[in-house]
Amino acid sequence: MPSDIVRVVYRKYDGSAHRDYPARRLAEDELGVWLGVTLGTESVYHGRASVEKIPFVLLVPHDAWWTGMFNPPPRTSEVYCDITTPARWRGDTVHLIDLDLDVVRRRTTGTVELRDEDEFAEHRARFGYPADLVESAEAAAKLLMQALGDGTEPFATSYRKWLALVV
């Protein structure tokens, strides 16, 4: 039986550290594994110690090229999706490769933005992203731009019950 605590480890394509933090396993359903991160959680961001100032819920979907972070106010992004390689689970640790692109829905306006295309292009050249990885990352970003805009689940309301557990 899996434990209640999951270690979430994001790296960049070259293997460098990106984010690393513990999260509480809230549930697993047809959408993926729902993880909760509470206020004050100690984490590592770009190799530096950090403390989470706003709680959030992370959805690690089954076999998808993204993760979804669902945020309460006052964070300006209601939903923040990282384009990643599909999750690799090793025991109670989930490993993800962050592929730079992000899709964000703003809380006050509902505007959906594709972010960090310049970083994606730079790292694509520097790290030699393979063509199939580029294709999968771009397809995931396109899918998320549509889904966050039209309210496809889990981006409409299903995340709210999980977010209520950590705020």
XYZ file of N, CA, C and O in Angstrom:
668
model
N 0.850 -1.178 0.000
C 0.000 0.000 0.000
C 0.896 1.242 0.000
O 1.843 1.330 0.758
N 0.591 2.224 -0.855
C 1.409 3.439 -0.898
C 1.257 4.253 0.380
O 0.240 4.192 1.060
N 2.302 5.015 0.694
C 2.241 5.839 1.905
C 1.443 7.109 1.629
O 1.103 7.412 0.487
N 1.163 7.850 2.698
C 0.423 9.100 2.575
C 1.280 10.226 2.002
O 0.762 11.204 1.493
N 2.609 10.097 2.115
C 3.514 11.150 1.662
C 4.211 10.720 0.378
O 4.750 9.622 0.273
N 4.197 11.628 -0.589
C 4.846 11.412 -1.881
C 5.921 12.472 -2.033
O 5.701 13.641 -1.706
N 7.064 12.079 -2.526
C 8.104 13.051 -2.868
C 7.943 13.373 -4.355
O 7.917 12.475 -5.193
N 7.822 14.657 -4.670
C 7.657 15.127 -6.039
C 8.992 15.712 -6.486
O 9.487 16.670 -5.878
N 9.566 15.133 -7.544
C 10.882 15.571 -8.023
C 10.783 15.950 -9.496
O 10.526 15.098 -10.353
N 10.963 17.243 -9.763
C 11.042 17.755 -11.128
C 12.511 18.032 -11.438
O 13.209 18.661 -10.632
N 12.958 17.602 -12.597
C 14.296 17.932 -13.091
C 14.139 18.550 -14.473
O 13.107 18.383 -15.113
N 15.172 19.217 -14.913
C 15.223 19.692 -16.287
C 15.773 18.562 -17.155
O 16.282 17.558 -16.658
N 15.692 18.718 -18.459
C 16.091 17.661 -19.391
C 17.555 17.248 -19.215
O 17.906 16.088 -19.395
N 18.416 18.198 -18.821
C 19.837 17.888 -18.627
C 20.114 17.230 -17.283
O 21.253 16.947 -16.941
N 19.072 16.997 -16.480
C 19.224 16.344 -15.183
C 19.366 17.299 -14.015
O 19.388 16.869 -12.861
N 19.464 18.591 -14.283
C 19.622 19.558 -13.190
C 18.334 19.662 -12.375
O 17.232 19.450 -12.877
N 18.514 20.004 -11.107
C 17.382 20.109 -10.185
C 16.473 21.260 -10.585
O 16.934 22.313 -11.020
N 15.173 21.041 -10.443
C 14.198 22.096 -10.709
C 13.342 22.323 -9.458
O 13.427 23.366 -8.843
N 12.504 21.350 -9.094
C 11.705 21.443 -7.869
C 11.697 20.079 -7.178
O 11.738 19.038 -7.831
N 11.570 20.126 -5.850
C 11.576 18.903 -5.053
C 10.823 19.213 -3.760
O 11.207 20.136 -3.043
N 9.741 18.483 -3.512
C 8.967 18.767 -2.305
C 8.124 17.556 -1.917
O 7.781 16.726 -2.752
N 7.772 17.468 -0.629
C 6.854 16.426 -0.185
C 5.412 16.891 -0.379
O 5.113 18.083 -0.319
N 4.538 15.938 -0.633
C 3.107 16.230 -0.780
C 2.318 15.089 -0.152
O 2.794 13.960 -0.069
N 1.109 15.404 0.258
C 0.233 14.392 0.844
C -0.638 13.794 -0.250
O -1.283 14.517 -1.012
N -0.654 12.481 -0.336
C -1.514 11.783 -1.302
C -2.964 11.958 -0.848
O -3.337 11.530 0.239
N -3.760 12.618 -1.685
C -5.160 12.859 -1.348
C -6.062 11.783 -1.928
O -7.009 11.347 -1.271
N -5.801 11.392 -3.170
C -6.663 10.412 -3.841
C -6.024 10.002 -5.153
O -5.098 10.649 -5.655
N -6.565 8.943 -5.707
C -6.227 8.537 -7.068
C -7.534 8.184 -7.749
O -8.355 7.463 -7.184
N -7.723 8.726 -8.943
C -8.939 8.442 -9.693
C -8.596 8.294 -11.172
O -7.419 8.167 -11.527
N -9.610 8.326 -12.020
C -9.381 8.139 -13.461
C -8.546 9.267 -14.058
O -7.941 9.099 -15.119
N -8.463 10.417 -13.384
C -7.676 11.551 -13.879
C -6.205 11.455 -13.512
O -5.354 11.995 -14.203
N -5.911 10.785 -12.404
C -4.524 10.655 -11.961
C -4.427 10.642 -10.454
O -5.379 10.307 -9.755
N -3.257 11.035 -9.960
C -2.991 11.074 -8.525
C -3.051 12.538 -8.071
O -2.357 13.394 -8.626
N -3.889 12.795 -7.071
C -4.076 14.132 -6.513
C -3.211 14.259 -5.268
O -3.311 13.444 -4.345
N -2.356 15.284 -5.241
C -1.431 15.504 -4.141
C -1.660 16.889 -3.540
O -1.848 17.861 -4.280
N -1.612 16.981 -2.228
C -1.812 18.252 -1.547
C -0.529 18.767 -0.922
O 0.213 18.009 -0.296
N -0.286 20.058 -1.090
C 0.880 20.714 -0.494
C 0.358 21.861 0.370
O -0.316 22.762 -0.130
N 0.652 21.803 1.655
C 0.114 22.789 2.590
C 1.062 23.971 2.786
O 2.254 23.895 2.467
N 0.498 25.041 3.303
C 1.250 26.231 3.670
C 2.396 25.824 4.589
O 2.211 25.025 5.499
N 3.593 26.349 4.320
C 4.739 26.073 5.174
C 5.544 24.849 4.788
O 6.558 24.558 5.432
N 5.129 24.133 3.746
C 5.869 22.947 3.306
C 7.262 23.365 2.856
O 7.424 24.299 2.062
N 8.275 22.704 3.381
C 9.648 22.970 2.959
C 9.900 22.302 1.626
O 9.528 21.146 1.413
N 10.529 23.055 0.718
C 10.769 22.541 -0.621
C 12.121 23.040 -1.115
O 12.800 23.812 -0.449
N 12.493 22.564 -2.284
C 13.702 23.027 -2.964
C 13.273 23.507 -4.337
O 12.549 22.804 -5.049
N 13.690 24.716 -4.690
C 13.332 25.304 -5.974
C 14.621 25.790 -6.632
O 15.323 26.630 -6.057
N 14.935 25.243 -7.804
C 16.185 25.558 -8.507
C 17.402 25.380 -7.595
O 18.314 26.204 -7.591
N 17.375 24.316 -6.792
C 18.510 23.998 -5.935
C 18.590 24.788 -4.637
O 19.517 24.593 -3.860
N 17.621 25.650 -4.379
C 17.631 26.470 -3.155
C 16.462 26.097 -2.251
O 15.351 25.882 -2.728
N 16.737 26.103 -0.952
C 15.682 25.822 0.024
C 14.607 26.898 -0.062
O 14.897 28.073 -0.280
N 13.362 26.462 0.089
C 12.221 27.364 -0.013
C 11.122 26.860 0.910
O 11.159 25.719 1.373
N 10.162 27.718 1.169
C 8.989 27.342 1.963
C 7.759 27.785 1.183
O 7.698 28.935 0.719
N 6.794 26.896 1.031
C 5.574 27.223 0.289
C 4.750 28.245 1.061
O 4.378 28.010 2.205
N 4.480 29.370 0.429
C 3.718 30.451 1.061
C 2.224 30.358 0.770
O 1.412 30.992 1.429
N 1.858 29.577 -0.247
C 0.454 29.377 -0.615
C 0.263 27.887 -0.866
O 1.023 27.281 -1.620
N -0.734 27.252 -0.255
C -0.969 25.831 -0.494
C -1.458 25.601 -1.920
O -1.919 26.529 -2.589
N -1.360 24.368 -2.380
C -1.864 24.020 -3.705
C -2.107 22.525 -3.793
O -1.690 21.752 -2.934
N -2.798 22.150 -4.860
C -3.026 20.741 -5.171
C -2.367 20.462 -6.513
O -2.487 21.255 -7.454
N -1.665 19.346 -6.589
C -1.018 18.921 -7.829
C -1.711 17.669 -8.339
O -1.897 16.716 -7.585
N -2.092 17.698 -9.602
C -2.599 16.495 -10.264
C -1.488 15.940 -11.135
O -0.973 16.636 -12.015
N -1.113 14.697 -10.865
C -0.161 13.974 -11.706
C -0.989 12.974 -12.508
O -1.403 11.933 -11.994
N -1.296 13.321 -13.772
C -2.177 12.457 -14.559
C -1.502 11.155 -14.967
O -0.272 11.048 -14.981
N -2.348 10.182 -15.298
C -1.855 8.908 -15.820
C -1.440 9.121 -17.274
O -2.240 9.571 -18.089
N -0.204 8.826 -17.603
C 0.278 8.827 -19.000
C -0.014 10.105 -19.767
O -0.537 10.054 -20.886
N 0.297 11.256 -19.196
C 0.111 12.522 -19.909
C 1.407 13.321 -19.846
O 2.249 13.098 -18.972
N 1.540 14.269 -20.738
C 2.738 15.095 -20.852
C 2.566 16.412 -20.105
O 2.970 17.468 -20.586
N 1.965 16.364 -18.918
C 1.760 17.566 -18.116
C 1.429 17.200 -16.677
O 1.074 16.053 -16.385
N 1.586 18.208 -15.798
C 1.041 18.141 -14.449
C 0.227 19.419 -14.254
O 0.493 20.442 -14.890
N -0.766 19.359 -13.378
C -1.615 20.517 -13.132
C -1.553 20.946 -11.683
O -1.769 20.131 -10.787
N -1.264 22.221 -11.476
C -1.226 22.795 -10.137
C -2.448 23.706 -9.985
O -2.657 24.614 -10.799
N -3.254 23.444 -8.970
C -4.497 24.181 -8.727
C -4.299 25.028 -7.468
O -3.944 24.494 -6.418
N -4.529 26.321 -7.611
C -4.147 27.286 -6.586
C -5.330 28.067 -6.032
O -6.214 28.467 -6.781
N -5.280 28.384 -4.726
C -6.285 29.283 -4.137
C -5.815 30.735 -4.277
O -4.648 30.990 -4.582
N -6.717 31.688 -4.012
C -6.271 33.073 -3.894
C -5.290 33.153 -2.715
O -5.394 32.342 -1.800
N -4.344 34.026 -2.694
C -4.185 35.176 -3.578
C -3.338 34.904 -4.819
O -3.039 35.842 -5.555
N -2.961 33.648 -5.049
C -2.160 33.378 -6.250
C -2.946 33.810 -7.480
O -4.136 33.532 -7.592
N -2.289 34.488 -8.394
C -2.973 35.031 -9.581
C -3.292 33.958 -10.615
O -4.179 34.145 -11.435
N -2.566 32.834 -10.577
C -2.891 31.730 -11.482
C -3.812 30.757 -10.755
O -3.468 30.225 -9.709
N -4.995 30.572 -11.316
C -5.938 29.602 -10.754
C -5.450 28.189 -11.053
O -5.511 27.297 -10.208
N -4.975 27.991 -12.288
C -4.433 26.704 -12.737
C -3.107 26.976 -13.431
O -3.010 27.881 -14.263
N -2.102 26.176 -13.087
C -0.766 26.323 -13.679
C -0.309 24.931 -14.081
O -0.096 24.077 -13.222
N -0.193 24.695 -15.371
C 0.215 23.384 -15.868
C 1.631 23.433 -16.413
O 1.952 24.283 -17.252
N 2.457 22.547 -15.944
C 3.801 22.361 -16.482
C 3.743 21.284 -17.557
O 3.153 20.217 -17.333
N 4.361 21.550 -18.686
C 4.534 20.504 -19.695
C 5.729 19.676 -19.235
O 6.816 20.219 -18.994
N 5.507 18.379 -19.081
C 6.531 17.467 -18.560
C 6.508 16.169 -19.357
O 5.555 15.895 -20.090
N 7.536 15.372 -19.158
C 7.455 13.996 -19.635
C 6.437 13.271 -18.755
O 6.144 13.725 -17.639
N 5.873 12.169 -19.228
C 4.958 11.403 -18.366
C 5.651 11.000 -17.058
O 6.858 10.735 -17.031
N 4.874 10.989 -15.994
C 5.400 10.685 -14.663
C 5.983 9.282 -14.614
O 5.438 8.341 -15.200
N 7.099 9.167 -13.899
C 7.693 7.867 -13.583
C 7.649 7.712 -12.069
O 8.210 8.527 -11.337
N 6.964 6.692 -11.625
C 6.834 6.442 -10.192
C 7.851 5.393 -9.763
O 7.977 4.344 -10.400
N 8.557 5.686 -8.682
C 9.451 4.718 -8.037
C 9.072 4.729 -6.568
O 9.439 5.650 -5.842
N 8.293 3.744 -6.174
C 7.787 3.724 -4.803
C 6.910 4.944 -4.576
O 5.993 5.215 -5.350
N 7.240 5.696 -3.538
C 6.466 6.884 -3.181
C 7.112 8.176 -3.688
O 6.890 9.244 -3.124
N 7.911 8.064 -4.752
C 8.513 9.238 -5.382
C 8.059 9.294 -6.827
O 8.079 8.287 -7.531
N 7.632 10.479 -7.254
C 7.250 10.676 -8.648
C 8.308 11.569 -9.298
O 8.658 12.622 -8.770
N 8.839 11.101 -10.426
C 9.884 11.814 -11.158
C 9.293 12.386 -12.443
O 8.611 11.671 -13.187
N 9.599 13.674 -12.691
C 9.093 14.373 -13.869
C 10.216 15.198 -14.479
O 11.043 15.762 -13.752
N 10.236 15.273 -15.791
C 11.171 16.157 -16.489
C 10.376 17.358 -16.980
O 9.460 17.214 -17.800
N 10.710 18.533 -16.450
C 10.040 19.771 -16.825
C 10.563 20.207 -18.201
O 11.771 20.363 -18.385
N 9.640 20.395 -19.135
C 10.014 20.746 -20.511
C 9.754 22.216 -20.828
O 9.529 22.574 -21.985
N 9.806 23.051 -19.804
C 9.830 24.506 -19.949
C 8.472 25.136 -20.237
O 8.134 26.143 -19.625
N 7.713 24.618 -21.173
C 6.432 25.224 -21.531
C 5.455 25.121 -20.365
O 5.418 24.106 -19.661
N 4.664 26.172 -20.187
C 3.635 26.199 -19.153
C 2.353 26.741 -19.766
O 2.398 27.620 -20.632
N 1.228 26.232 -19.288
C -0.075 26.762 -19.686
C -0.770 27.193 -18.400
O -0.893 26.404 -17.461
N -1.200 28.458 -18.383
C -1.706 29.076 -17.163
C -3.077 29.688 -17.432
O -3.285 30.317 -18.472
N -3.993 29.502 -16.472
C -5.261 30.232 -16.516
C -5.272 31.232 -15.364
O -5.116 30.869 -14.206
N -5.461 32.512 -15.711
C -5.484 33.594 -14.738
C -6.815 33.612 -13.997
O -7.875 33.414 -14.583
N -6.741 33.854 -12.707
C -7.911 33.804 -11.839
C -8.941 34.883 -12.173
O -10.115 34.592 -12.332
N -8.541 36.124 -12.270
C -9.517 37.211 -12.396
C -10.119 37.333 -13.784
O -11.282 37.686 -13.918
N -9.347 37.008 -14.813
C -9.829 37.204 -16.184
C -10.215 35.912 -16.889
O -10.911 35.951 -17.894
N -9.713 34.786 -16.404
C -9.925 33.516 -17.097
C -9.052 33.367 -18.328
O -9.154 32.378 -19.054
N -8.167 34.326 -18.554
C -7.267 34.277 -19.708
C -6.346 33.069 -19.604
O -5.802 32.778 -18.534
N -6.173 32.372 -20.718
C -5.272 31.215 -20.786
C -4.039 31.637 -21.571
O -4.155 32.193 -22.667
N -2.859 31.386 -20.995
C -1.598 31.815 -21.591
C -0.660 30.632 -21.790
O -0.563 29.774 -20.913
N 0.037 30.632 -22.907
C 1.156 29.716 -23.121
C 2.406 30.497 -22.755
O 2.646 31.587 -23.293
N 3.196 29.961 -21.830
C 4.358 30.688 -21.328
C 5.644 29.923 -21.601
O 5.635 28.712 -21.757
N 6.738 30.676 -21.625
C 8.110 30.153 -21.697
C 8.456 29.460 -23.013
O 9.292 28.555 -23.050
N 7.840 29.923 -24.099
C 8.197 29.385 -25.415
C 9.659 29.673 -25.753
O 10.315 28.855 -26.395
N 10.171 30.820 -25.293
C 11.573 31.161 -25.541
C 12.515 30.200 -24.814
O 13.510 29.748 -25.373
N 12.188 29.856 -23.580
C 13.001 28.897 -22.816
C 12.950 27.517 -23.476
O 13.972 26.830 -23.562
N 11.773 27.131 -23.952
C 11.623 25.849 -24.641
C 12.515 25.813 -25.884
O 13.238 24.839 -26.110
N 12.503 26.871 -26.675
C 13.326 26.935 -27.894
C 14.811 26.901 -27.546
O 15.597 26.194 -28.200
N 15.195 27.652 -26.507
C 16.602 27.680 -26.084
C 17.069 26.310 -25.623
O 18.121 25.822 -26.034
N 16.286 25.664 -24.755
C 16.666 24.347 -24.239
C 16.570 23.266 -25.313
O 17.353 22.315 -25.299
N 15.649 23.417 -26.220
C 15.538 22.472 -27.348
C 16.853 22.438 -28.115
O 17.358 21.360 -28.447
N 17.417 23.607 -28.378
C 18.691 23.683 -29.100
C 19.856 23.240 -28.206
O 20.689 22.426 -28.631
N 19.899 23.745 -26.977
C 21.035 23.454 -26.094
C 21.111 21.985 -25.704
O 22.184 21.389 -25.690
N 19.968 21.391 -25.356
C 19.963 20.019 -24.855
C 19.647 18.985 -25.935
O 19.683 17.786 -25.676
N 19.296 19.457 -27.127
C 19.020 18.530 -28.222
C 17.756 17.716 -28.006
O 17.768 16.496 -28.162
N 16.657 18.393 -27.664
C 15.403 17.661 -27.500
C 15.125 16.854 -28.769
O 15.133 17.406 -29.864
N 14.836 15.575 -28.626
C 14.478 14.767 -29.796
C 13.150 15.242 -30.406
O 12.296 15.798 -29.711
N 12.977 14.994 -31.694
C 11.789 15.453 -32.423
C 10.498 14.921 -31.800
O 9.511 15.664 -31.704
N 10.470 13.660 -31.350
C 9.242 13.102 -30.780
C 8.903 13.759 -29.445
O 7.730 13.962 -29.121
N 9.910 14.154 -28.669
C 9.676 14.861 -27.420
C 9.089 16.251 -27.696
O 8.128 16.662 -27.062
N 9.646 16.952 -28.670
C 9.144 18.276 -29.050
C 7.692 18.159 -29.500
O 6.831 18.949 -29.087
N 7.399 17.169 -30.324
C 6.043 16.970 -30.830
C 5.065 16.695 -29.683
O 3.974 17.269 -29.632
N 5.466 15.843 -28.744
C 4.595 15.516 -27.611
C 4.382 16.721 -26.697
O 3.270 16.961 -26.225
N 5.443 17.486 -26.447
C 5.330 18.674 -25.587
C 4.414 19.711 -26.235
O 3.536 20.281 -25.567
N 4.591 19.960 -27.514
C 3.760 20.953 -28.206
C 2.304 20.495 -28.292
O 1.389 21.309 -28.142
N 2.086 19.201 -28.487
C 0.713 18.669 -28.534
C 0.044 18.817 -27.168
O -1.139 19.163 -27.082
N 0.794 18.559 -26.084
C 0.235 18.712 -24.732
C -0.131 20.166 -24.468
O -1.191 20.455 -23.904
N 0.728 21.087 -24.885
C 0.443 22.511 -24.684
C -0.815 22.919 -25.448
O -1.667 23.636 -24.911
N -0.950 22.440 -26.654
C -2.138 22.767 -27.468
C -3.403 22.211 -26.815
O -4.425 22.901 -26.716
N -3.345 20.981 -26.351
C -4.484 20.356 -25.677
C -4.874 21.148 -24.430
O -6.050 21.417 -24.197
N -3.881 21.553 -23.638
C -4.157 22.295 -22.410
C -4.698 23.692 -22.689
O -5.562 24.173 -21.946
N -4.208 24.346 -23.733
C -4.738 25.670 -24.092
C -6.243 25.565 -24.337
O -7.018 26.403 -23.875
N -6.651 24.520 -25.012
C -8.074 24.306 -25.293
C -8.830 23.937 -24.018
O -9.864 24.519 -23.701
N -8.298 22.968 -23.268
C -8.998 22.449 -22.091
C -9.161 23.497 -20.986
O -10.222 23.578 -20.352
N -8.143 24.311 -20.746
C -8.261 25.350 -19.731
C -9.197 26.456 -20.181
O -9.841 27.104 -19.359
N -9.304 26.639 -21.479
C -10.196 27.659 -22.013
C -11.650 27.266 -22.010
O -12.531 28.092 -21.747
N -11.933 25.986 -22.280
C -13.342 25.574 -22.384
C -13.871 24.880 -21.131
O -15.026 24.486 -21.080
N -13.029 24.735 -20.118
C -13.493 24.162 -18.856
C -13.605 22.657 -18.847
O -14.313 22.093 -18.017
N -12.870 21.993 -19.724
C -12.803 20.536 -19.677
C -12.287 20.119 -18.295
O -11.394 20.758 -17.747
N -12.850 19.054 -17.746
C -12.333 18.546 -16.473
C -10.951 17.939 -16.708
O -10.691 17.450 -17.791
N -10.081 18.092 -15.759
C -10.295 18.486 -14.370
C -10.200 19.995 -14.118
O -10.063 20.421 -12.971
N -10.263 20.793 -15.175
C -9.988 22.227 -15.047
C -11.221 23.074 -14.759
O -11.110 24.286 -14.617
N -12.384 22.470 -14.674
C -13.612 23.232 -14.400
C -13.862 23.299 -12.898
O -13.657 24.342 -12.281
N -14.286 22.201 -12.315
C -14.640 22.225 -10.892
C -14.116 21.043 -10.090
O -14.053 21.128 -8.867
N -13.747 19.938 -10.730
C -13.407 18.722 -9.979
C -12.228 18.899 -9.027
O -12.150 18.213 -8.017
N -11.335 19.822 -9.313
C -10.172 20.032 -8.446
C -10.547 20.706 -7.126
O -9.807 20.622 -6.142
N -11.686 21.386 -7.087
C -12.030 22.205 -5.914
C -12.192 21.390 -4.634
O -11.840 21.843 -3.547
N -12.715 20.179 -4.753
C -12.877 19.360 -3.543
C -11.525 18.986 -2.946
O -11.387 18.877 -1.744
N -10.507 18.830 -3.810
C -9.175 18.483 -3.310
C -8.486 19.713 -2.741
O -7.822 19.648 -1.716
N -8.655 20.842 -3.412
C -8.050 22.086 -2.938
C -8.599 22.473 -1.561
O -7.857 22.959 -0.712
N -9.872 22.192 -1.330
C -10.490 22.511 -0.028
C -9.808 21.759 1.122
O -9.869 22.208 2.269
N -9.146 20.651 0.820
C -8.480 19.867 1.852
C -7.142 20.453 2.309
O -6.599 20.035 3.344
N -6.576 21.379 1.525
C -5.251 21.903 1.862
C -5.256 23.391 2.222
O -4.243 23.917 2.672
N -6.378 24.083 2.004
C -6.400 25.521 2.327
C -6.928 25.749 3.735
O -7.542 24.923 4.336
